Coordinates of C-alpha atoms and ligand atoms in Angstrom, one line a residue:
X321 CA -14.1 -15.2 4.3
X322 CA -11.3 -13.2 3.1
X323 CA -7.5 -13.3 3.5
X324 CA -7.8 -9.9 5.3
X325 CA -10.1 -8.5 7.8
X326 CA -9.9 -5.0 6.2
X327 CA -12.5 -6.3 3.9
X328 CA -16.2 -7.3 4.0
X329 CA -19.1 -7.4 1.5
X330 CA -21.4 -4.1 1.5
X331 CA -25.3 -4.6 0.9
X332 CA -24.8 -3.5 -2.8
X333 CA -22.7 -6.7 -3.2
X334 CA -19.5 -5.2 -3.5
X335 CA -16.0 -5.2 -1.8
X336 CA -15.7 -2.8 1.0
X337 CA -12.5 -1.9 2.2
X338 CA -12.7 1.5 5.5
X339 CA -16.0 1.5 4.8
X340 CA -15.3 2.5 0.8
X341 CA -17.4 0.4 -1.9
X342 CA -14.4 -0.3 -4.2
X343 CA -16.4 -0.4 -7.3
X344 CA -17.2 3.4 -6.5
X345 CA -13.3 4.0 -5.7
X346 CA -12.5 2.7 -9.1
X347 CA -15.3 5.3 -10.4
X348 CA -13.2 8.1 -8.8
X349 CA -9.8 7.3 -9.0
X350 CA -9.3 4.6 -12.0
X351 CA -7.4 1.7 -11.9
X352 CA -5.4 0.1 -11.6
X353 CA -5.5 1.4 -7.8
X354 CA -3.8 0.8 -4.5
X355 CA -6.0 0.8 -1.5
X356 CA -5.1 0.8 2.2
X357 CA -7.3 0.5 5.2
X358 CA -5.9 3.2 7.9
X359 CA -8.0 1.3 10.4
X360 CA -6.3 -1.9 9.8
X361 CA -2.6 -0.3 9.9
X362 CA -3.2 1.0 13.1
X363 CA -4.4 -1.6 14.4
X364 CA -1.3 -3.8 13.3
X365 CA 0.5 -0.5 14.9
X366 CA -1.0 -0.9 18.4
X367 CA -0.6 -5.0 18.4
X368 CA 2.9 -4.5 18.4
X369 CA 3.6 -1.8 20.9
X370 CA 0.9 -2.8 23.0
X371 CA 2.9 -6.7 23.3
X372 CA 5.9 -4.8 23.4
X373 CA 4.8 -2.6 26.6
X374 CA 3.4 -5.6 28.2
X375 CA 6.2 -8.6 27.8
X376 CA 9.1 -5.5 27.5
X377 CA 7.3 -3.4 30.0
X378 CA 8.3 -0.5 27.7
X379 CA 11.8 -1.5 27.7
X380 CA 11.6 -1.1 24.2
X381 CA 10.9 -0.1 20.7
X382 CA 8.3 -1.0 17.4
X383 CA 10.1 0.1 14.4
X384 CA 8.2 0.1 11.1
X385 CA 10.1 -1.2 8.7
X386 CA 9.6 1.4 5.8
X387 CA 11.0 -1.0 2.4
X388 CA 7.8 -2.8 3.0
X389 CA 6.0 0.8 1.9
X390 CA 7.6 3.8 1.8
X391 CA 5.6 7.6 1.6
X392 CA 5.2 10.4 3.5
X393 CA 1.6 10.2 4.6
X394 CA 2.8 6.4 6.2
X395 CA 5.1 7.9 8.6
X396 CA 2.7 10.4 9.7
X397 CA 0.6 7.4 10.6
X398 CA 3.1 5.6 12.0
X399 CA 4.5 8.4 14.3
X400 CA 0.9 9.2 15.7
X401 CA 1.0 5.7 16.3
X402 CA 4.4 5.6 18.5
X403 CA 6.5 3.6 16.3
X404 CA 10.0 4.7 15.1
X405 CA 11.0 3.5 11.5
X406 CA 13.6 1.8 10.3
X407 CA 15.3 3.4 6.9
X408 CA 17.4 1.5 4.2
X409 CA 18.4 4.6 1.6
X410 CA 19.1 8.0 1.7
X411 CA 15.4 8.1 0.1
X412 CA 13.6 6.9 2.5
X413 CA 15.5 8.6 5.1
X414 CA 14.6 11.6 2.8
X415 CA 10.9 11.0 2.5
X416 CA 10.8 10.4 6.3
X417 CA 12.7 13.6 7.1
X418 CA 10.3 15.8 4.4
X419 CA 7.0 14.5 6.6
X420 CA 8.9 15.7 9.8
X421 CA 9.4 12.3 11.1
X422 CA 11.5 12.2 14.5
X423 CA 14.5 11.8 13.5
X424 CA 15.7 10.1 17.2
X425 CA 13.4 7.1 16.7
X426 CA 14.8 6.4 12.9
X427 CA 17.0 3.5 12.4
X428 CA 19.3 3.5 9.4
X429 CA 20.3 0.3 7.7
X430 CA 22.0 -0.7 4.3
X431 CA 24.9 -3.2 3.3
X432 CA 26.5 -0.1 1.2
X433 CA 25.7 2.9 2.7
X434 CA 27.4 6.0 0.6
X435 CA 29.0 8.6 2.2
X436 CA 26.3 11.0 0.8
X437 CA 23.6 9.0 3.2
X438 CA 25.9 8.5 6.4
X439 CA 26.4 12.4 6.1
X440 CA 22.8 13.1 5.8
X441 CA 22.1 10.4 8.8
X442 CA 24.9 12.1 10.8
X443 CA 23.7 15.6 10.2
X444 CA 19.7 15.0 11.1
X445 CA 21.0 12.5 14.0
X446 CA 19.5 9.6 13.4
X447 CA 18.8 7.3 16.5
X448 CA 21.2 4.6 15.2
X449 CA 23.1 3.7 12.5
X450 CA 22.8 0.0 12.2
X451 CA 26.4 -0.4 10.7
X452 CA 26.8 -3.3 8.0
X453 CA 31.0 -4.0 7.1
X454 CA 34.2 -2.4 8.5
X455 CA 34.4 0.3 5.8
X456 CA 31.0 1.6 6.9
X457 CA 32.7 1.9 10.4
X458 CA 34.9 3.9 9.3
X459 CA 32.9 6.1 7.0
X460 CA 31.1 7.0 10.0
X461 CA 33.7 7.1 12.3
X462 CA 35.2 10.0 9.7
X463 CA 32.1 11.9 9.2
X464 CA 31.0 12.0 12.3
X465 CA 34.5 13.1 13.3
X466 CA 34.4 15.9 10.1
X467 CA 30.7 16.9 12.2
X468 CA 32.4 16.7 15.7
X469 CA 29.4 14.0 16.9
X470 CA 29.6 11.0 17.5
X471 CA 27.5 7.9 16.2
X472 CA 25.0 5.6 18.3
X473 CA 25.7 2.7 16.5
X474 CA 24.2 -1.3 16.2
X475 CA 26.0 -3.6 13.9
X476 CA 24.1 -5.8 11.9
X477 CA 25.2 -9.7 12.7
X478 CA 24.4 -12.6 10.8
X479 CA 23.1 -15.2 13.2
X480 CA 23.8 -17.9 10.9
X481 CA 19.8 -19.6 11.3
X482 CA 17.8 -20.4 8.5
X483 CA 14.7 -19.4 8.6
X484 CA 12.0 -21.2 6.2
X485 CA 11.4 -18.8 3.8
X486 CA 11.9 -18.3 0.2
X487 CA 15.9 -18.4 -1.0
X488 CA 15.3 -14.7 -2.0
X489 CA 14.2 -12.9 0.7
X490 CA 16.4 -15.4 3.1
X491 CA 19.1 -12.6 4.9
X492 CA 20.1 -14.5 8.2
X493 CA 22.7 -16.8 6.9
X494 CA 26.4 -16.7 6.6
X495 CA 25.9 -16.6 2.8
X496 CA 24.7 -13.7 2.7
X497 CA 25.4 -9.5 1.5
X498 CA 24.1 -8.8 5.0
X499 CA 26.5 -8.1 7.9
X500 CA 29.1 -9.5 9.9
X501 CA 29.2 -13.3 11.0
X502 CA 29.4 -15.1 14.4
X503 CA 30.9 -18.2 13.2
X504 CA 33.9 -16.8 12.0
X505 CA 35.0 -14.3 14.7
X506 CA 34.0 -11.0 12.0
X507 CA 31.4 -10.0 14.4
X508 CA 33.3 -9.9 17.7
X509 CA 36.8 -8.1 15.7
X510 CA 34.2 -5.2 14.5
X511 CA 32.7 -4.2 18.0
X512 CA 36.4 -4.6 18.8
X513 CA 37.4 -2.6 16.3
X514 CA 34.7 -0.1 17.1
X515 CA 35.3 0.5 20.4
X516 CA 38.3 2.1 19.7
X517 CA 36.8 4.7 17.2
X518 CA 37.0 8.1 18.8
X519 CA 33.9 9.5 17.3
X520 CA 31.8 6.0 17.4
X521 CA 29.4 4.6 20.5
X522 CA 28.5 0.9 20.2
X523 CA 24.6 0.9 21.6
X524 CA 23.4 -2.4 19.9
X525 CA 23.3 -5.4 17.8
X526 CA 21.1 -6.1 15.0
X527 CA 19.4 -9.6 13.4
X528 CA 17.4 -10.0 10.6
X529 CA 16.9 -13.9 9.9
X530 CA 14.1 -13.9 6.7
X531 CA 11.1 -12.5 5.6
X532 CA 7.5 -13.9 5.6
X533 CA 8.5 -16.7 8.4
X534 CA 5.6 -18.8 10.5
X535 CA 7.6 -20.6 12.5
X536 CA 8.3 -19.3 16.3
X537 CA 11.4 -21.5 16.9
X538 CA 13.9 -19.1 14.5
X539 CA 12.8 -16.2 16.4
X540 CA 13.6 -17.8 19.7
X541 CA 17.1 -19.8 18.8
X542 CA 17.8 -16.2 17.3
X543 CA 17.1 -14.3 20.5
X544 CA 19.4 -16.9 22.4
X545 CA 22.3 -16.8 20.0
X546 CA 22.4 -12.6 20.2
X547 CA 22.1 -12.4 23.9
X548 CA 24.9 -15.2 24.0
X549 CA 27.4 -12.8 21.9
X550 CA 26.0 -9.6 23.9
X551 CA 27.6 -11.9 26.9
X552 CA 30.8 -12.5 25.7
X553 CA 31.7 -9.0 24.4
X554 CA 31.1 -7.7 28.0
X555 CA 33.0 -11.2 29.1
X556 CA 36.0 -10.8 27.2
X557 CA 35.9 -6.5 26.2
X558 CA 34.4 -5.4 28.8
X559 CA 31.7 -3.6 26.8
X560 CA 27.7 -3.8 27.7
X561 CA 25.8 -4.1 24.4
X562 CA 22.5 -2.5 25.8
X563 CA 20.1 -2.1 23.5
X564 CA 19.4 -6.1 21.2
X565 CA 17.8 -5.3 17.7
X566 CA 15.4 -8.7 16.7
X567 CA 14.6 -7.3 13.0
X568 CA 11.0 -8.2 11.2
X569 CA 9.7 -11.2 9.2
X570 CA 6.4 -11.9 10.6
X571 CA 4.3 -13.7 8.0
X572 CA 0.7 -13.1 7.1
X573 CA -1.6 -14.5 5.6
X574 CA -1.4 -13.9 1.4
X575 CA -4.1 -17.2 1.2
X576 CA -6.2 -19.1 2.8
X577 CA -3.8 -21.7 4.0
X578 CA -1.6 -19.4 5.0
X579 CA -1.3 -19.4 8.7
X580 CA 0.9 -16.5 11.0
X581 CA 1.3 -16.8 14.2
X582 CA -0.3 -14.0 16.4
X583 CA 2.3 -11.0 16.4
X584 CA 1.5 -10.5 20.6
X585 CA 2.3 -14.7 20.7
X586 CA 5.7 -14.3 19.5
X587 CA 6.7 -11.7 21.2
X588 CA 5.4 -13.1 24.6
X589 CA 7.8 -16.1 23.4
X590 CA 11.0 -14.4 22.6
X591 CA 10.5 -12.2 25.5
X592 CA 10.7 -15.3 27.7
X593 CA 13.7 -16.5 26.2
X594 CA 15.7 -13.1 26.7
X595 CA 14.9 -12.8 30.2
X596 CA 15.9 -16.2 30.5
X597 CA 19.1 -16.4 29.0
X598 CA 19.8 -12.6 30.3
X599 CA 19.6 -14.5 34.1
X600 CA 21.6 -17.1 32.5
X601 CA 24.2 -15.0 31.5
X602 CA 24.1 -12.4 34.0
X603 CA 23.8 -9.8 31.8
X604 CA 21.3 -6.9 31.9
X605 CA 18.2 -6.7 30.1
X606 CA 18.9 -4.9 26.6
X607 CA 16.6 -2.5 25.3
X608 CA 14.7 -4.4 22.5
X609 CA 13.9 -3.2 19.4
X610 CA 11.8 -5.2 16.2
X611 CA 11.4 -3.9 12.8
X612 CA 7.9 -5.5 11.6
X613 CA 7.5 -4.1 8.1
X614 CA 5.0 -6.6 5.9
X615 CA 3.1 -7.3 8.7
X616 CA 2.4 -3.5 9.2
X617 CA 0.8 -3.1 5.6
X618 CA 0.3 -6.1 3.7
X619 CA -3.1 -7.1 4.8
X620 CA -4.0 -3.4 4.8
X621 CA -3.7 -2.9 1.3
X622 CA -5.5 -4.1 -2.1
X623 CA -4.6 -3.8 -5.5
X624 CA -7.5 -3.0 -8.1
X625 CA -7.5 -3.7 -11.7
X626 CA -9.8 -3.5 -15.0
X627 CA -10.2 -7.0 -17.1
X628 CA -9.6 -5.8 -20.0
X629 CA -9.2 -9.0 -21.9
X630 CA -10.0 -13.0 -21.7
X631 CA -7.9 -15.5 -23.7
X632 CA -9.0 -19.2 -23.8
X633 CA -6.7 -21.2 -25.2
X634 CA -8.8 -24.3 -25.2
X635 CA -6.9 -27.5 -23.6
X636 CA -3.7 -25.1 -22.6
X637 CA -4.7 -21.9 -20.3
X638 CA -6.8 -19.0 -19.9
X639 CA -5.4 -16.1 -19.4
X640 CA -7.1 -12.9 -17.8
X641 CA -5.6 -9.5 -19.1
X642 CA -5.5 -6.7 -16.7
X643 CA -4.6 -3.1 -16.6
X644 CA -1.6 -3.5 -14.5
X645 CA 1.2 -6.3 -13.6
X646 CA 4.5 -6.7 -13.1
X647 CA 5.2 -3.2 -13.1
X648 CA 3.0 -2.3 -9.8
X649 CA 3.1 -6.1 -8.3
X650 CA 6.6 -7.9 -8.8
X651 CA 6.2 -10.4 -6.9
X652 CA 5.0 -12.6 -8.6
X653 CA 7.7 -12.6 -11.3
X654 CA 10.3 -12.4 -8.8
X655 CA 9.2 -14.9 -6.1
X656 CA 6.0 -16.8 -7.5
X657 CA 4.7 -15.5 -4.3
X658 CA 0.7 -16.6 -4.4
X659 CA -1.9 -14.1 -4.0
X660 CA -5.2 -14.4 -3.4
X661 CA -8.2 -12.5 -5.5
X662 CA -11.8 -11.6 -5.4
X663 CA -14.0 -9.7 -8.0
X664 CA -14.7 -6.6 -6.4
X665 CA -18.0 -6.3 -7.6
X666 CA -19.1 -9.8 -7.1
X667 CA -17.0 -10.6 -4.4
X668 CA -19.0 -13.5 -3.1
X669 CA -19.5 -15.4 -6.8
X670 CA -18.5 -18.9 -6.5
X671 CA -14.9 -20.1 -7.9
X672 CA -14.7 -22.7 -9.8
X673 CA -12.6 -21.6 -13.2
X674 CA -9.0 -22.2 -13.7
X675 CA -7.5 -19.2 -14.4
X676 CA -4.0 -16.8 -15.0
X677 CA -4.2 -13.3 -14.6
X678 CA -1.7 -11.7 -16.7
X679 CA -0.3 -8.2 -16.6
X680 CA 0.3 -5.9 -19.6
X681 CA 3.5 -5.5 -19.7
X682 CA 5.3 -7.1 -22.9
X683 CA 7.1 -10.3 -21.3
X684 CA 5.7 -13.7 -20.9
X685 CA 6.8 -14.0 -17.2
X686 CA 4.2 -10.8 -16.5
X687 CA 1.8 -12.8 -14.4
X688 CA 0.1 -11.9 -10.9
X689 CA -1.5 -15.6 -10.1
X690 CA -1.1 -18.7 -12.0
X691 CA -3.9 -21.4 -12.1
X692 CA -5.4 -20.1 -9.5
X693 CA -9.6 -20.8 -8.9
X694 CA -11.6 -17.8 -10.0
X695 CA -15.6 -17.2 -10.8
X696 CA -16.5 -16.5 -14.6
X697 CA -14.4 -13.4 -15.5
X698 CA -15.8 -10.9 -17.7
X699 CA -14.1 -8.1 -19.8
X700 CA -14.9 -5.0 -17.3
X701 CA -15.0 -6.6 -14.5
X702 CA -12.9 -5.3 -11.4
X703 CA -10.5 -7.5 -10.3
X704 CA -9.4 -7.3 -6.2
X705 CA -5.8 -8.7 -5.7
X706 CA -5.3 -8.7 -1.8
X707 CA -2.6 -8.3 0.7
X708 CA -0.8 -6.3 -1.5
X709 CA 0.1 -3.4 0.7
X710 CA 3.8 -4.8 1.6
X711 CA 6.6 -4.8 -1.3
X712 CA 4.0 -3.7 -3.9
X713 CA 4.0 -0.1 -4.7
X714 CA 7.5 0.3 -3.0
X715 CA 9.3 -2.4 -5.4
X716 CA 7.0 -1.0 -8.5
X717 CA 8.6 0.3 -11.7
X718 CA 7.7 2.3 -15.1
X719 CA 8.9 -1.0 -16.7
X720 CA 7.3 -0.3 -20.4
X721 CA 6.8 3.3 -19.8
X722 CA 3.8 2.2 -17.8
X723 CA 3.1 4.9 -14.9
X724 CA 2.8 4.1 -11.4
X725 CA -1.0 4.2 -9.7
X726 CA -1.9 6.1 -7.0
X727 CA -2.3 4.9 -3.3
X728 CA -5.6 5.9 -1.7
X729 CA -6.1 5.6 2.1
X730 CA -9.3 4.9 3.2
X731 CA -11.0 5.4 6.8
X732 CA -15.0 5.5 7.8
X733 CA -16.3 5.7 4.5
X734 CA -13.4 8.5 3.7
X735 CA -10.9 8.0 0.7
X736 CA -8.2 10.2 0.0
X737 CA -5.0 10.2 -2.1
X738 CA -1.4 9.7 -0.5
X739 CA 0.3 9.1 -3.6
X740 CA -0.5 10.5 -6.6
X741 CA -0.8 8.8 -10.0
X742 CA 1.8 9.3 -12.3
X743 CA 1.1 10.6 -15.4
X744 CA 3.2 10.3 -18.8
X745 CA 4.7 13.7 -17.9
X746 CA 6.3 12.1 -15.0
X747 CA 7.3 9.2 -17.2
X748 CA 9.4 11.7 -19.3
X749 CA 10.4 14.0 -16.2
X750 CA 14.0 12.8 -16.4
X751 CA 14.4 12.6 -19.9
X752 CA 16.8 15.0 -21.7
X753 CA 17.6 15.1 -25.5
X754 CA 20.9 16.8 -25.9
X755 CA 21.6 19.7 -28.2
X756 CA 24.1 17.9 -30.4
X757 CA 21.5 15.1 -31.3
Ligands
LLP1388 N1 14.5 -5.4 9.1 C1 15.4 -5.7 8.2 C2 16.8 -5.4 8.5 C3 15.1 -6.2 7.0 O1 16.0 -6.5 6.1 C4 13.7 -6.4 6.7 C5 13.3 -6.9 5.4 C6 12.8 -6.0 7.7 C7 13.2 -5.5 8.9 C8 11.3 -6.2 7.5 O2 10.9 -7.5 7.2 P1 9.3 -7.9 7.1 O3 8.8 -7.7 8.5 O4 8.7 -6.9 6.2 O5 9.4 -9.3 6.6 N2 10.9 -7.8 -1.1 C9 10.7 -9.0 -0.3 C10 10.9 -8.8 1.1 C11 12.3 -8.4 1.4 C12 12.5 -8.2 2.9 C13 13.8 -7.5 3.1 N3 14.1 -7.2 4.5 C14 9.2 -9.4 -0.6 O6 8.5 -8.8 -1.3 O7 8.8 -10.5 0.0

């Protein structure tokens, strides 16, 4: 019935999301609220490393990646459940370091790392730097020297395949901030140029084609085209690339017609693939790595907010005002990615009204769902956006001064706050009036 199987309908009527009525979770906390199902992240956890074990047979490595939703209490989870992390700033590296994350199963990523973040990689040794552009080589080459390491490196290669995705969150092709190309020789003059750093071990290589893909045959082509460059750099520099980095992009299911493939069904794909071309090619099997990040947390988590007004403009639109918007869901804004919403306590009422939920922030584009089919929405009623536990409170803002809500993590019937709720304290935390003013 709903997008996500974290949800059901409780005997009181009402949304139930780890065994929490939400309409009791917005009595305790407020809203608007983030809510994610522990059970359900897990889960997504153990799908992944248990497909990896069985097609890899352990020859590998899950690696959540953390942009999707960043805090310390997720990497706790994450590292109970086995999974390394990938990292994209010195932030997250920081958060991940704070909740005592093992550092030799964290892979860093950026396209501009500063020399501030490779240090602090460097100095906590990090599994891998997944290195982006020959000045980042460099960088590391130097500071790892300054350290007296040296740096377990992957270089992040554009495969040149376009995934069908949305323009935005498209990284794989040539066009792109991301990496080095195959097409026109960048990629093989790096690892050239890397393997004659003093201080610098080349380990892997590193894809990343999109984000939120359904299609298998992207995956596949991109497995093929990697393990075909992993041949020729041992062919023609006589290096063996071990260790072949396939990135995330999984897609899930934001509505109804949405329709991923299974997570263990891709991987028993690709798996086939790299075995074959590695026979192929004669070269031994990498260690793989993947970097699933949405598909971790976005079916886990729900966004819940107060109507707080209804605006028919007869013949034109109605809008539905709620308590939160742009500012803790951009995604809409940014992407017109759809969403799919229930009232949380009357989950099952029929829907039949055209509606647009609007944030509150003070721009016309501030919307979380446009035209979409909702039941008769009244002023207090709570409203459930769902799947909103990827890109959502980790690409929020305090656009308007508006503070950020907390995340609470439910389990059996248990809720309890990971991330607290800003106040307007925090919202002035930074703020400094100087003397002379
Ligand atoms: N690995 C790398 C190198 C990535 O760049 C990304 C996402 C991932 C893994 C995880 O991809 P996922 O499995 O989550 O699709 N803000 C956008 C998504 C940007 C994705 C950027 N890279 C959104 O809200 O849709």
């Amino acid at each position: 019935m709903f997008v996500s199987e974290a949800l059901k309908v409780n005997s009181k009527n009402h949304l139930e999301i780890g065994g929490c009525d939400c309409v009791e979770l917005v009595k305790e906390y407020g809203t608007p609220l983030y809510v994610m199902d522990e059970g359900l992240i897990r889960k997504n956890c153990q799908v992944y490393k248990n497909a990896m074990d069985k097609y890899y047979g352990g020859n590998g490595l899950v690696l959540y990646a953390s942009k999707a939703f960043s805090s310390m209490a997720i990497y706790r989870l994450v590292e109970q459940e086995g999974l390394g992390i990938d990292v994209v700033s010195g932030g997250e590296l920081y958060t991940a370091l704070k909740a005592g994350f093992p550092m030799d199963k964290v892979y860093f990523h950026g396209n501009n790392k500063t020399l501030e973040e490779i240090e602090l990689a460097i100095e906590n040794n990090v599994r891998r730097i997944v290195v982006d552009n020959k000045e980042e080589l460099h960088n590391i080459n130097y500071v790892a020297s300054k350290k007296g390491k040296v740096a377990n490196i992957s270089f992040r290669i554009k495969p040149g395949i376009d995934a069908h995705t949305h323009d935005f969150v498209q990284t794989g092709q040539i066009d792109s901030k991301f990496g080095v190309a195959l097409e026109n020789g960048e990629a093989f003059e790096i690892v050239k140029m890397a393997s004659q750093l003093s201080n610098i071990k080349v380990v892997g290589v590193h894809c990343h084609i999109g984000s939120q893909i359904f299609d298998l045959a992207p995956f596949e082509l991109a497995a093929r085209v990697m393990l075909n460059f992993i041949a020729e750099v041992k062919e023609k520099l006589g290096i063996e690339v071990e260790e072949l980095n396939l990135g995330g992009g999984f897609g899930i299911k934001y509505i109804p017609e949405h329709d991923p493939i299974e997570y263990d069904h891709y991987i028993e794909s690709v798996s086939k693939v790299v075995k074959a071309v590695c026979e192929d090619k004669k070269i031994k099997l990498p260690f793989v790595v993947m970097e699933p990040g949405r598909s971790i947390v976005a079916s886990a988590g729900i966004t819940l907010y107060s109507v707080g007004a209804v605006k028919d403009i007869k013949n034109v639109r109605k809008y539905i005002s709620v308590d939160g918007g742009m500012a803790d869901n951009p995604r809409y804004a940014l992407y017109q990615s759809p969403y799919d919403a229930v009232l949380a306590n009357k989950p099952e009422a029929q829907k039949f009204d055209k509606v647009t939920i609007a944030g509150k922030c003070c721009e016309s584009g501030d919307l979380l769902m446009k035209d979409v089919l909702m039941p008769e929405i009244k002023v207090g009623d709570i409203l459930a956006v769902l799947a909103t536990g990827a890109y959502n409170y980790s690409m929020s803002s305090n656009y308007n001064r508006i503070p950020r809500p907390p995340v609470v993590l439910v389990k059996d019937g248990k809720s309890r706050v990971i991330v607290k709720r800003e106040d307007y304290s925090d919202i002035i935390r930074n703020d400094v009036i100087p003397e002379d003013l």
